[in-house]
């Protein structure tokens, strides 16, 4: 009898967390939906996915990963109400079936609580684990009254939560389907584009703040999708990262930009953006030296722009890669500074020679008191650490004067020059 009970338990419950497993989840969902239909009640399905579980598992090891999952399970039990069903339906995927909800608002309240409770950091065996989760919500009968339809719609909401910046929830709505179709079709086009090299590079001039002379240019990638038209790099780079295409696309940009820059006057430097995913690739230093060798561009004229996200989590590997690159004579700058963690320890630990103040601050100058003090503080920080400072996103004369008063070294923005085609940049650069 005991063995039978144990077998019963094993086939219905997840061994690691003791939550209902996938099989039992499906059974519960089926029953709950039938009951709800009879009683004319609403049922909410919350599909939950952890945002950064894989890197945690990879860096801290599986035993810690298991502990994280167990704690998450406990937190979900707390977030759910009596009678709700909490299940683990995959590696880092969970679900809650919630009952007795009068309207979608009640369901989003539960979702909000789940997001909040999941984003509290954990301390496990001396490690601080920063974790968070995304939630997709589907309501029965509004978004489907059979299990398959409801799961599918809640999954679509989850997908949209994950691509909408994570650590958030979304309630299903029909327009999310269109967004998903667009995304799928963009993915397919992007794969084709990267095979056929359908990208263009434009160059935005950078000027010295004091003399107003052109000192360099930032290479910015452009892509016109055959179906969807011009797509911003802020949209397609993250997709390329997810599809594993960004290293290939990134090395191509590096190669082509170095070739272009080798034809510019020698006092004009080149800045190229490097995605955090590229930085994880140990071949990056090799790619950089190859691009320099092929083009004949002096390493001192090249600067790679990274963002702080690249330095999070895997900072040992990032440090090694960046040091290799710096040892070749190439400089590293920290892009979009102020928007991420802005941890001062990065500036100290990593071989960074320039900070680029994010345009979100610059654009609120000079009136916004908060932005003004942030810009002032970053400028001072830069000069005391002997780093160069660039302010990006300058659009007005008053922003420019403010930046000049702060003693920033370089300026970049639509006011001084928009990104332009390589041939136009060559003219501007005076050759
Ligand atoms: P970023 O590196 O911070 O580049 C600056 C962005 O600000 C560019 O947008 C530029 O066009 C825009 N910008 C410059 N001045 C102004 C201004 O005065 N006002 C406004 N509103 N915007 C200004 P873009 O070209 O859309 O690129 C967006 C982001 O995409 C870049 O931000 C960078 O993070 C990424 N990106 C672009 N090209 C590449 C690339 O080749 N590789 C990688 N990994 N990322 C890239
Ligand atoms: Mg940049
Ligand atoms: Mg930037």
GROMACS .gro file of C-alpha atoms in nm, residues 2-422:
model
  421
    2UNK     CA    1   0.279   0.237   0.098
    3UNK     CA    2   0.467   0.168  -0.224
    4UNK     CA    3   0.148   0.227  -0.413
    5UNK     CA    4   0.097   0.560  -0.240
    6UNK     CA    5   0.455   0.652  -0.307
    7UNK     CA    6   0.421   0.568  -0.674
    8UNK     CA    7   0.104   0.770  -0.685
    9UNK     CA    8   0.288   1.063  -0.531
   10UNK     CA    9   0.582   1.031  -0.767
   11UNK     CA   10   0.363   1.027  -1.072
   12UNK     CA   11   0.169   1.334  -0.960
   13UNK     CA   12   0.425   1.551  -0.787
   14UNK     CA   13   0.752   1.707  -0.880
   15UNK     CA   14   1.023   1.541  -0.674
   16UNK     CA   15   1.240   1.848  -0.630
   17UNK     CA   16   0.977   2.093  -0.514
   18UNK     CA   17   0.681   1.880  -0.408
   19UNK     CA   18   0.457   2.088  -0.633
   20UNK     CA   19   0.209   1.929  -0.872
   21UNK     CA   20   0.393   1.811  -1.183
   22UNK     CA   21   0.296   1.862  -1.543
   23UNK     CA   22   0.068   1.558  -1.558
   24UNK     CA   23  -0.121   1.660  -1.251
   25UNK     CA   24  -0.134   2.017  -1.362
   26UNK     CA   25  -0.313   1.913  -1.682
   27UNK     CA   26  -0.561   1.703  -1.483
   28UNK     CA   27  -0.630   1.986  -1.241
   29UNK     CA   28  -0.672   2.231  -1.522
   30UNK     CA   29  -0.917   2.007  -1.698
   31UNK     CA   30  -1.124   1.953  -1.382
   32UNK     CA   31  -1.111   2.318  -1.282
   33UNK     CA   32  -1.230   2.436  -1.620
   34UNK     CA   33  -1.517   2.187  -1.621
   35UNK     CA   34  -1.625   2.293  -1.274
   36UNK     CA   35  -1.595   2.659  -1.354
   37UNK     CA   36  -1.810   2.613  -1.661
   38UNK     CA   37  -2.083   2.444  -1.454
   39UNK     CA   38  -2.070   2.708  -1.184
   40UNK     CA   39  -2.023   2.997  -1.426
   41UNK     CA   40  -1.707   3.102  -1.249
   42UNK     CA   41  -1.383   3.240  -1.375
   43UNK     CA   42  -1.049   3.063  -1.351
   44UNK     CA   43  -0.715   3.230  -1.405
   45UNK     CA   44  -0.412   3.050  -1.536
   46UNK     CA   45  -0.076   3.205  -1.456
   47UNK     CA   46   0.218   3.073  -1.652
   48UNK     CA   47   0.544   3.166  -1.480
   49UNK     CA   48   0.897   3.157  -1.613
   50UNK     CA   49   1.214   3.252  -1.428
   51UNK     CA   50   1.413   3.522  -1.604
   52UNK     CA   51   1.772   3.443  -1.530
   53UNK     CA   52   1.771   3.087  -1.417
   54UNK     CA   53   2.008   2.942  -1.676
   55UNK     CA   54   2.304   3.169  -1.598
   56UNK     CA   55   2.249   3.109  -1.225
   57UNK     CA   56   2.250   2.736  -1.279
   58UNK     CA   57   2.555   2.759  -1.503
   59UNK     CA   58   2.764   2.982  -1.280
   60UNK     CA   59   2.667   2.864  -0.932
   61UNK     CA   60   2.615   2.497  -1.017
   62UNK     CA   61   2.319   2.265  -1.023
   63UNK     CA   62   2.293   2.197  -0.648
   64UNK     CA   63   2.243   2.570  -0.591
   65UNK     CA   64   2.010   2.583  -0.891
   66UNK     CA   65   1.799   2.315  -0.721
   67UNK     CA   66   1.787   2.514  -0.399
   68UNK     CA   67   1.677   2.819  -0.594
   69UNK     CA   68   1.392   2.620  -0.750
   70UNK     CA   69   1.284   2.493  -0.410
   71UNK     CA   70   1.275   2.843  -0.268
   72UNK     CA   71   1.085   2.966  -0.569
   73UNK     CA   72   0.831   2.688  -0.515
   74UNK     CA   73   0.784   2.801  -0.155
   75UNK     CA   74   0.742   3.158  -0.259
   76UNK     CA   75   0.480   3.061  -0.513
   77UNK     CA   76   0.292   2.865  -0.247
   78UNK     CA   77   0.288   3.185  -0.041
   79UNK     CA   78   0.176   3.399  -0.331
   80UNK     CA   79  -0.109   3.165  -0.419
   81UNK     CA   80  -0.424   3.156  -0.209
   82UNK     CA   81  -0.575   2.858  -0.032
   83UNK     CA   82  -0.723   2.623  -0.284
   84UNK     CA   83  -0.517   2.754  -0.577
   85UNK     CA   84  -0.299   2.500  -0.750
   86UNK     CA   85   0.073   2.555  -0.790
   87UNK     CA   86   0.264   2.336  -1.031
   88UNK     CA   87   0.610   2.298  -1.175
   89UNK     CA   88   0.566   2.220  -1.538
   90UNK     CA   89   0.923   2.233  -1.665
   91UNK     CA   90   1.280   2.319  -1.565
   92UNK     CA   91   1.219   2.675  -1.453
   93UNK     CA   92   0.855   2.698  -1.556
   94UNK     CA   93   0.573   2.708  -1.308
   95UNK     CA   94   0.199   2.758  -1.323
   96UNK     CA   95  -0.077   2.863  -1.086
   97UNK     CA   96  -0.443   2.784  -1.136
   98UNK     CA   97  -0.636   3.043  -0.939
   99UNK     CA   98  -1.005   3.023  -0.854
  100UNK     CA   99  -1.283   3.247  -0.738
  101UNK     CA  100  -1.173   3.553  -0.928
  102UNK     CA  101  -1.450   3.789  -1.025
  103UNK     CA  102  -1.267   3.971  -1.302
  104UNK     CA  103  -0.931   4.004  -1.476
  105UNK     CA  104  -0.826   4.270  -1.222
  106UNK     CA  105  -0.830   4.011  -0.949
  107UNK     CA  106  -0.610   3.787  -1.162
  108UNK     CA  107  -0.361   4.061  -1.233
  109UNK     CA  108  -0.340   4.132  -0.862
  110UNK     CA  109  -0.226   3.775  -0.809
  111UNK     CA  110   0.018   3.810  -1.101
  112UNK     CA  111   0.158   4.130  -0.956
  113UNK     CA  112   0.213   3.959  -0.623
  114UNK     CA  113   0.392   3.671  -0.793
  115UNK     CA  114   0.624   3.905  -0.983
  116UNK     CA  115   0.701   4.096  -0.666
  117UNK     CA  116   0.767   3.793  -0.450
  118UNK     CA  117   0.987   3.630  -0.715
  119UNK     CA  118   1.207   3.935  -0.755
  120UNK     CA  119   1.328   3.939  -0.397
  121UNK     CA  120   1.696   3.842  -0.395
  122UNK     CA  121   1.790   3.518  -0.220
  123UNK     CA  122   2.094   3.436  -0.016
  124UNK     CA  123   2.198   3.077  -0.073
  125UNK     CA  124   2.512   2.939   0.086
  126UNK     CA  125   2.667   3.281   0.095
  127UNK     CA  126   2.573   3.370  -0.262
  128UNK     CA  127   2.338   3.656  -0.332
  129UNK     CA  128   2.113   3.530  -0.609
  130UNK     CA  129   1.932   3.799  -0.804
  131UNK     CA  130   1.632   3.634  -0.953
  132UNK     CA  131   1.303   3.737  -1.107
  133UNK     CA  132   1.016   3.591  -1.299
  134UNK     CA  133   0.777   3.680  -1.578
  135UNK     CA  134   0.410   3.592  -1.574
  136UNK     CA  135   0.149   3.544  -1.848
  137UNK     CA  136  -0.215   3.537  -1.748
  138UNK     CA  137  -0.508   3.380  -1.929
  139UNK     CA  138  -0.866   3.383  -1.797
  140UNK     CA  139  -1.130   3.121  -1.855
  141UNK     CA  140  -1.375   3.147  -2.011
  142UNK     CA  141  -1.270   3.486  -2.158
  143UNK     CA  142  -0.952   3.360  -2.325
  144UNK     CA  143  -1.054   3.003  -2.385
  145UNK     CA  144  -1.248   2.748  -2.188
  146UNK     CA  145  -1.061   2.435  -2.286
  147UNK     CA  146  -0.719   2.359  -2.138
  148UNK     CA  147  -0.525   2.376  -2.464
  149UNK     CA  148  -0.660   2.712  -2.571
  150UNK     CA  149  -0.614   2.861  -2.225
  151UNK     CA  150  -0.256   2.734  -2.193
  152UNK     CA  151  -0.175   2.861  -2.539
  153UNK     CA  152  -0.311   3.207  -2.464
  154UNK     CA  153  -0.144   3.232  -2.126
  155UNK     CA  154   0.181   3.128  -2.296
  156UNK     CA  155   0.143   3.404  -2.551
  157UNK     CA  156   0.097   3.652  -2.266
  158UNK     CA  157   0.408   3.508  -2.099
  159UNK     CA  158   0.609   3.536  -2.416
  160UNK     CA  159   0.507   3.897  -2.443
  161UNK     CA  160   0.599   3.962  -2.078
  162UNK     CA  161   0.942   3.811  -2.138
  163UNK     CA  162   1.003   4.020  -2.446
  164UNK     CA  163   0.860   4.328  -2.281
  165UNK     CA  164   1.154   4.356  -2.047
  166UNK     CA  165   1.097   4.059  -1.814
  167UNK     CA  166   1.017   4.084  -1.441
  168UNK     CA  167   0.664   4.175  -1.532
  169UNK     CA  168   0.327   4.021  -1.613
  170UNK     CA  169   0.088   4.044  -1.907
  171UNK     CA  170  -0.277   3.958  -1.935
  172UNK     CA  171  -0.363   3.789  -2.263
  173UNK     CA  172  -0.526   4.005  -2.527
  174UNK     CA  173  -0.582   3.929  -2.895
  175UNK     CA  174  -0.340   4.195  -3.018
  176UNK     CA  175  -0.056   4.000  -2.853
  177UNK     CA  176  -0.107   3.737  -3.123
  178UNK     CA  177  -0.022   3.993  -3.387
  179UNK     CA  178   0.287   4.094  -3.195
  180UNK     CA  179   0.397   3.732  -3.184
  181UNK     CA  180   0.339   3.686  -3.553
  182UNK     CA  181   0.544   3.997  -3.624
  183UNK     CA  182   0.818   3.868  -3.400
  184UNK     CA  183   0.822   3.524  -3.565
  185UNK     CA  184   0.837   3.678  -3.906
  186UNK     CA  185   1.113   3.918  -3.797
  187UNK     CA  186   1.309   3.622  -3.666
  188UNK     CA  187   1.285   3.447  -4.000
  189UNK     CA  188   1.383   3.760  -4.195
  190UNK     CA  189   1.669   3.828  -3.960
  191UNK     CA  190   1.811   3.481  -4.016
  192UNK     CA  191   1.798   3.540  -4.390
  193UNK     CA  192   1.945   3.888  -4.352
  194UNK     CA  193   2.241   3.759  -4.156
  195UNK     CA  194   2.312   3.490  -4.416
  196UNK     CA  195   2.301   3.745  -4.694
  197UNK     CA  196   2.455   4.036  -4.507
  198UNK     CA  197   2.165   4.268  -4.565
  199UNK     CA  198   2.278   4.520  -4.305
  200UNK     CA  199   2.411   4.868  -4.361
  201UNK     CA  200   2.636   5.071  -4.140
  202UNK     CA  201   2.589   5.442  -4.081
  203UNK     CA  202   2.827   5.669  -3.897
  204UNK     CA  203   2.737   5.933  -3.644
  205UNK     CA  204   3.006   6.197  -3.601
  206UNK     CA  205   3.149   6.274  -3.259
  207UNK     CA  206   3.288   6.618  -3.188
  208UNK     CA  207   3.521   6.760  -2.930
  209UNK     CA  208   3.315   6.956  -2.687
  210UNK     CA  209   3.555   7.247  -2.655
  211UNK     CA  210   3.674   7.304  -3.015
  212UNK     CA  211   3.382   7.157  -3.202
  213UNK     CA  212   3.614   6.956  -3.424
  214UNK     CA  213   3.522   6.615  -3.547
  215UNK     CA  214   3.715   6.355  -3.352
  216UNK     CA  215   3.547   6.029  -3.440
  217UNK     CA  216   3.238   5.839  -3.541
  218UNK     CA  217   3.019   5.568  -3.397
  219UNK     CA  218   2.921   5.285  -3.629
  220UNK     CA  219   2.548   5.212  -3.604
  221UNK     CA  220   2.382   4.920  -3.772
  222UNK     CA  221   2.081   4.959  -4.000
  223UNK     CA  222   1.847   4.696  -4.135
  224UNK     CA  223   1.558   4.725  -4.376
  225UNK     CA  224   1.345   4.415  -4.345
  226UNK     CA  225   1.184   4.318  -4.677
  227UNK     CA  226   0.846   4.263  -4.504
  228UNK     CA  227   0.844   4.511  -4.219
  229UNK     CA  228   1.060   4.796  -4.346
  230UNK     CA  229   1.321   4.978  -4.140
  231UNK     CA  230   1.376   4.806  -3.803
  232UNK     CA  231   1.561   4.977  -3.522
  233UNK     CA  232   1.873   4.806  -3.383
  234UNK     CA  233   1.714   4.832  -3.039
  235UNK     CA  234   1.458   4.585  -3.174
  236UNK     CA  235   1.666   4.356  -3.394
  237UNK     CA  236   1.987   4.330  -3.191
  238UNK     CA  237   1.810   4.161  -2.896
  239UNK     CA  238   1.645   3.921  -3.140
  240UNK     CA  239   1.981   3.848  -3.301
  241UNK     CA  240   2.122   3.784  -2.954
  242UNK     CA  241   1.849   3.536  -2.879
  243UNK     CA  242   1.886   3.359  -3.211
  244UNK     CA  243   2.261   3.329  -3.167
  245UNK     CA  244   2.329   3.551  -3.468
  246UNK     CA  245   2.483   3.848  -3.297
  247UNK     CA  246   2.845   3.730  -3.295
  248UNK     CA  247   2.834   3.680  -3.668
  249UNK     CA  248   2.661   4.010  -3.734
  250UNK     CA  249   2.890   4.186  -3.487
  251UNK     CA  250   3.214   4.060  -3.641
  252UNK     CA  251   3.091   4.169  -3.977
  253UNK     CA  252   3.023   4.521  -3.849
  254UNK     CA  253   3.366   4.530  -3.693
  255UNK     CA  254   3.536   4.418  -4.012
  256UNK     CA  255   3.352   4.658  -4.238
  257UNK     CA  256   3.374   4.954  -4.003
  258UNK     CA  257   3.749   4.909  -3.958
  259UNK     CA  258   3.790   4.904  -4.338
  260UNK     CA  259   3.589   5.225  -4.370
  261UNK     CA  260   3.774   5.397  -4.088
  262UNK     CA  261   4.110   5.308  -4.238
  263UNK     CA  262   4.014   5.545  -4.521
  264UNK     CA  263   3.935   5.839  -4.291
  265UNK     CA  264   4.185   6.106  -4.186
  266UNK     CA  265   4.402   5.969  -3.909
  267UNK     CA  266   4.275   6.191  -3.630
  268UNK     CA  267   3.926   6.044  -3.665
  269UNK     CA  268   3.855   5.749  -3.440
  270UNK     CA  269   3.603   5.470  -3.476
  271UNK     CA  270   3.363   5.342  -3.211
  272UNK     CA  271   3.184   5.011  -3.255
  273UNK     CA  272   2.910   4.870  -3.030
  274UNK     CA  273   2.962   4.525  -2.888
  275UNK     CA  274   2.671   4.330  -2.749
  276UNK     CA  275   2.700   4.154  -2.410
  277UNK     CA  276   2.655   3.825  -2.593
  278UNK     CA  277   2.957   3.897  -2.812
  279UNK     CA  278   3.161   3.964  -2.503
  280UNK     CA  279   3.081   3.615  -2.378
  281UNK     CA  280   3.243   3.475  -2.690
  282UNK     CA  281   3.610   3.403  -2.609
  283UNK     CA  282   3.695   3.452  -2.977
  284UNK     CA  283   3.617   3.824  -2.961
  285UNK     CA  284   3.979   3.942  -2.907
  286UNK     CA  285   4.080   3.737  -3.211
  287UNK     CA  286   3.797   3.885  -3.417
  288UNK     CA  287   3.912   4.233  -3.318
  289UNK     CA  288   4.277   4.176  -3.405
  290UNK     CA  289   4.177   4.016  -3.735
  291UNK     CA  290   3.959   4.316  -3.826
  292UNK     CA  291   4.248   4.550  -3.745
  293UNK     CA  292   4.501   4.346  -3.938
  294UNK     CA  293   4.278   4.314  -4.246
  295UNK     CA  294   4.196   4.683  -4.258
  296UNK     CA  295   4.529   4.824  -4.148
  297UNK     CA  296   4.351   5.046  -3.895
  298UNK     CA  297   4.573   5.141  -3.600
  299UNK     CA  298   4.438   4.980  -3.280
  300UNK     CA  299   4.458   5.317  -3.102
  301UNK     CA  300   4.188   5.445  -3.336
  302UNK     CA  301   3.938   5.181  -3.238
  303UNK     CA  302   3.710   5.191  -2.937
  304UNK     CA  303   3.458   4.924  -2.840
  305UNK     CA  304   3.140   5.030  -2.665
  306UNK     CA  305   3.001   4.792  -2.410
  307UNK     CA  306   2.712   4.824  -2.169
  308UNK     CA  307   2.706   4.738  -1.803
  309UNK     CA  308   2.484   4.437  -1.858
  310UNK     CA  309   2.786   4.279  -2.023
  311UNK     CA  310   2.976   4.304  -1.697
  312UNK     CA  311   2.710   4.154  -1.473
  313UNK     CA  312   2.713   3.789  -1.377
  314UNK     CA  313   3.009   3.669  -1.576
  315UNK     CA  314   3.249   3.939  -1.482
  316UNK     CA  315   3.558   3.717  -1.461
  317UNK     CA  316   3.525   3.608  -1.823
  318UNK     CA  317   3.436   3.960  -1.933
  319UNK     CA  318   3.740   4.098  -1.752
  320UNK     CA  319   3.968   3.851  -1.928
  321UNK     CA  320   3.824   3.925  -2.271
  322UNK     CA  321   3.838   4.301  -2.221
  323UNK     CA  322   4.192   4.289  -2.090
  324UNK     CA  323   4.300   4.096  -2.400
  325UNK     CA  324   4.141   4.356  -2.619
  326UNK     CA  325   4.288   4.647  -2.424
  327UNK     CA  326   4.634   4.486  -2.445
  328UNK     CA  327   4.610   4.513  -2.823
  329UNK     CA  328   4.582   4.889  -2.780
  330UNK     CA  329   4.208   4.910  -2.839
  331UNK     CA  330   4.007   5.123  -2.594
  332UNK     CA  331   3.687   5.026  -2.417
  333UNK     CA  332   3.403   5.263  -2.336
  334UNK     CA  333   3.101   5.218  -2.116
  335UNK     CA  334   2.788   5.306  -2.315
  336UNK     CA  335   2.450   5.419  -2.182
  337UNK     CA  336   2.604   5.498  -1.847
  338UNK     CA  337   2.355   5.575  -1.573
  339UNK     CA  338   2.078   5.349  -1.697
  340UNK     CA  339   2.202   5.017  -1.559
  341UNK     CA  340   2.348   4.938  -1.223
  342UNK     CA  341   2.605   5.213  -1.260
  343UNK     CA  342   2.822   5.028  -1.018
  344UNK     CA  343   3.132   5.231  -0.952
  345UNK     CA  344   3.329   4.914  -0.899
  346UNK     CA  345   3.306   4.840  -1.273
  347UNK     CA  346   3.487   5.160  -1.353
  348UNK     CA  347   3.762   5.050  -1.124
  349UNK     CA  348   3.786   4.684  -1.214
  350UNK     CA  349   3.754   4.694  -1.588
  351UNK     CA  350   3.992   4.859  -1.833
  352UNK     CA  351   3.751   5.137  -1.924
  353UNK     CA  352   3.877   5.460  -2.071
  354UNK     CA  353   3.554   5.640  -2.153
  355UNK     CA  354   3.205   5.683  -2.016
  356UNK     CA  355   2.917   5.773  -2.243
  357UNK     CA  356   2.640   5.951  -2.057
  358UNK     CA  357   2.308   5.807  -2.165
  359UNK     CA  358   2.086   6.024  -2.380
  360UNK     CA  359   1.792   5.984  -2.143
  361UNK     CA  360   1.967   6.223  -1.902
  362UNK     CA  361   2.105   6.455  -2.166
  363UNK     CA  362   1.763   6.499  -2.318
  364UNK     CA  363   1.613   6.631  -1.996
  365UNK     CA  364   1.878   6.899  -1.968
  366UNK     CA  365   1.903   7.171  -1.862
  367UNK     CA  366   1.574   7.204  -1.670
  368UNK     CA  367   1.539   6.865  -1.504
  369UNK     CA  368   1.722   6.902  -1.174
  370UNK     CA  369   1.776   6.527  -1.128
  371UNK     CA  370   1.927   6.474  -1.473
  372UNK     CA  371   2.141   6.784  -1.436
  373UNK     CA  372   2.295   6.657  -1.114
  374UNK     CA  373   2.350   6.311  -1.259
  375UNK     CA  374   2.529   6.454  -1.561
  376UNK     CA  375   2.736   6.680  -1.338
  377UNK     CA  376   2.829   6.388  -1.112
  378UNK     CA  377   2.928   6.162  -1.400
  379UNK     CA  378   3.141   6.438  -1.551
  380UNK     CA  379   3.324   6.486  -1.220
  381UNK     CA  380   3.363   6.114  -1.173
  382UNK     CA  381   3.517   6.086  -1.516
  383UNK     CA  382   3.771   6.359  -1.458
  384UNK     CA  383   3.874   6.224  -1.118
  385UNK     CA  384   3.922   5.875  -1.264
  386UNK     CA  385   4.099   6.021  -1.571
  387UNK     CA  386   3.838   5.887  -1.805
  388UNK     CA  387   3.703   6.063  -2.109
  389UNK     CA  388   3.338   6.159  -2.104
  390UNK     CA  389   3.105   6.169  -2.403
  391UNK     CA  390   2.754   6.301  -2.380
  392UNK     CA  391   2.522   6.141  -2.631
  393UNK     CA  392   2.182   6.244  -2.759
  394UNK     CA  393   2.239   6.619  -2.769
  395UNK     CA  394   1.954   6.778  -2.962
  396UNK     CA  395   1.943   7.142  -2.853
  397UNK     CA  396   2.179   7.432  -2.807
  398UNK     CA  397   2.098   7.459  -2.439
  399UNK     CA  398   2.185   7.093  -2.386
  400UNK     CA  399   2.511   7.152  -2.566
  401UNK     CA  400   2.601   7.453  -2.350
  402UNK     CA  401   2.521   7.266  -2.033
  403UNK     CA  402   2.742   6.977  -2.141
  404UNK     CA  403   3.025   7.212  -2.237
  405UNK     CA  404   3.005   7.380  -1.896
  406UNK     CA  405   3.045   7.044  -1.727
  407UNK     CA  406   3.369   6.987  -1.911
  408UNK     CA  407   3.263   6.675  -2.100
  409UNK     CA  408   3.525   6.585  -2.359
  410UNK     CA  409   3.308   6.486  -2.651
  411UNK     CA  410   2.956   6.536  -2.778
  412UNK     CA  411   2.735   6.329  -3.003
  413UNK     CA  412   2.380   6.400  -3.103
  414UNK     CA  413   2.135   6.502  -3.371
  415UNK     CA  414   2.226   6.868  -3.309
  416UNK     CA  415   2.587   6.820  -3.417
  417UNK     CA  416   2.531   6.539  -3.663
  418UNK     CA  417   2.292   6.256  -3.740
  419UNK     CA  418   2.411   5.911  -3.842
  420UNK     CA  419   2.495   5.920  -4.215
  421UNK     CA  420   2.597   5.681  -4.492
  422UNK     CA  421   2.969   5.590  -4.522
   0.00000   0.00000   0.00000
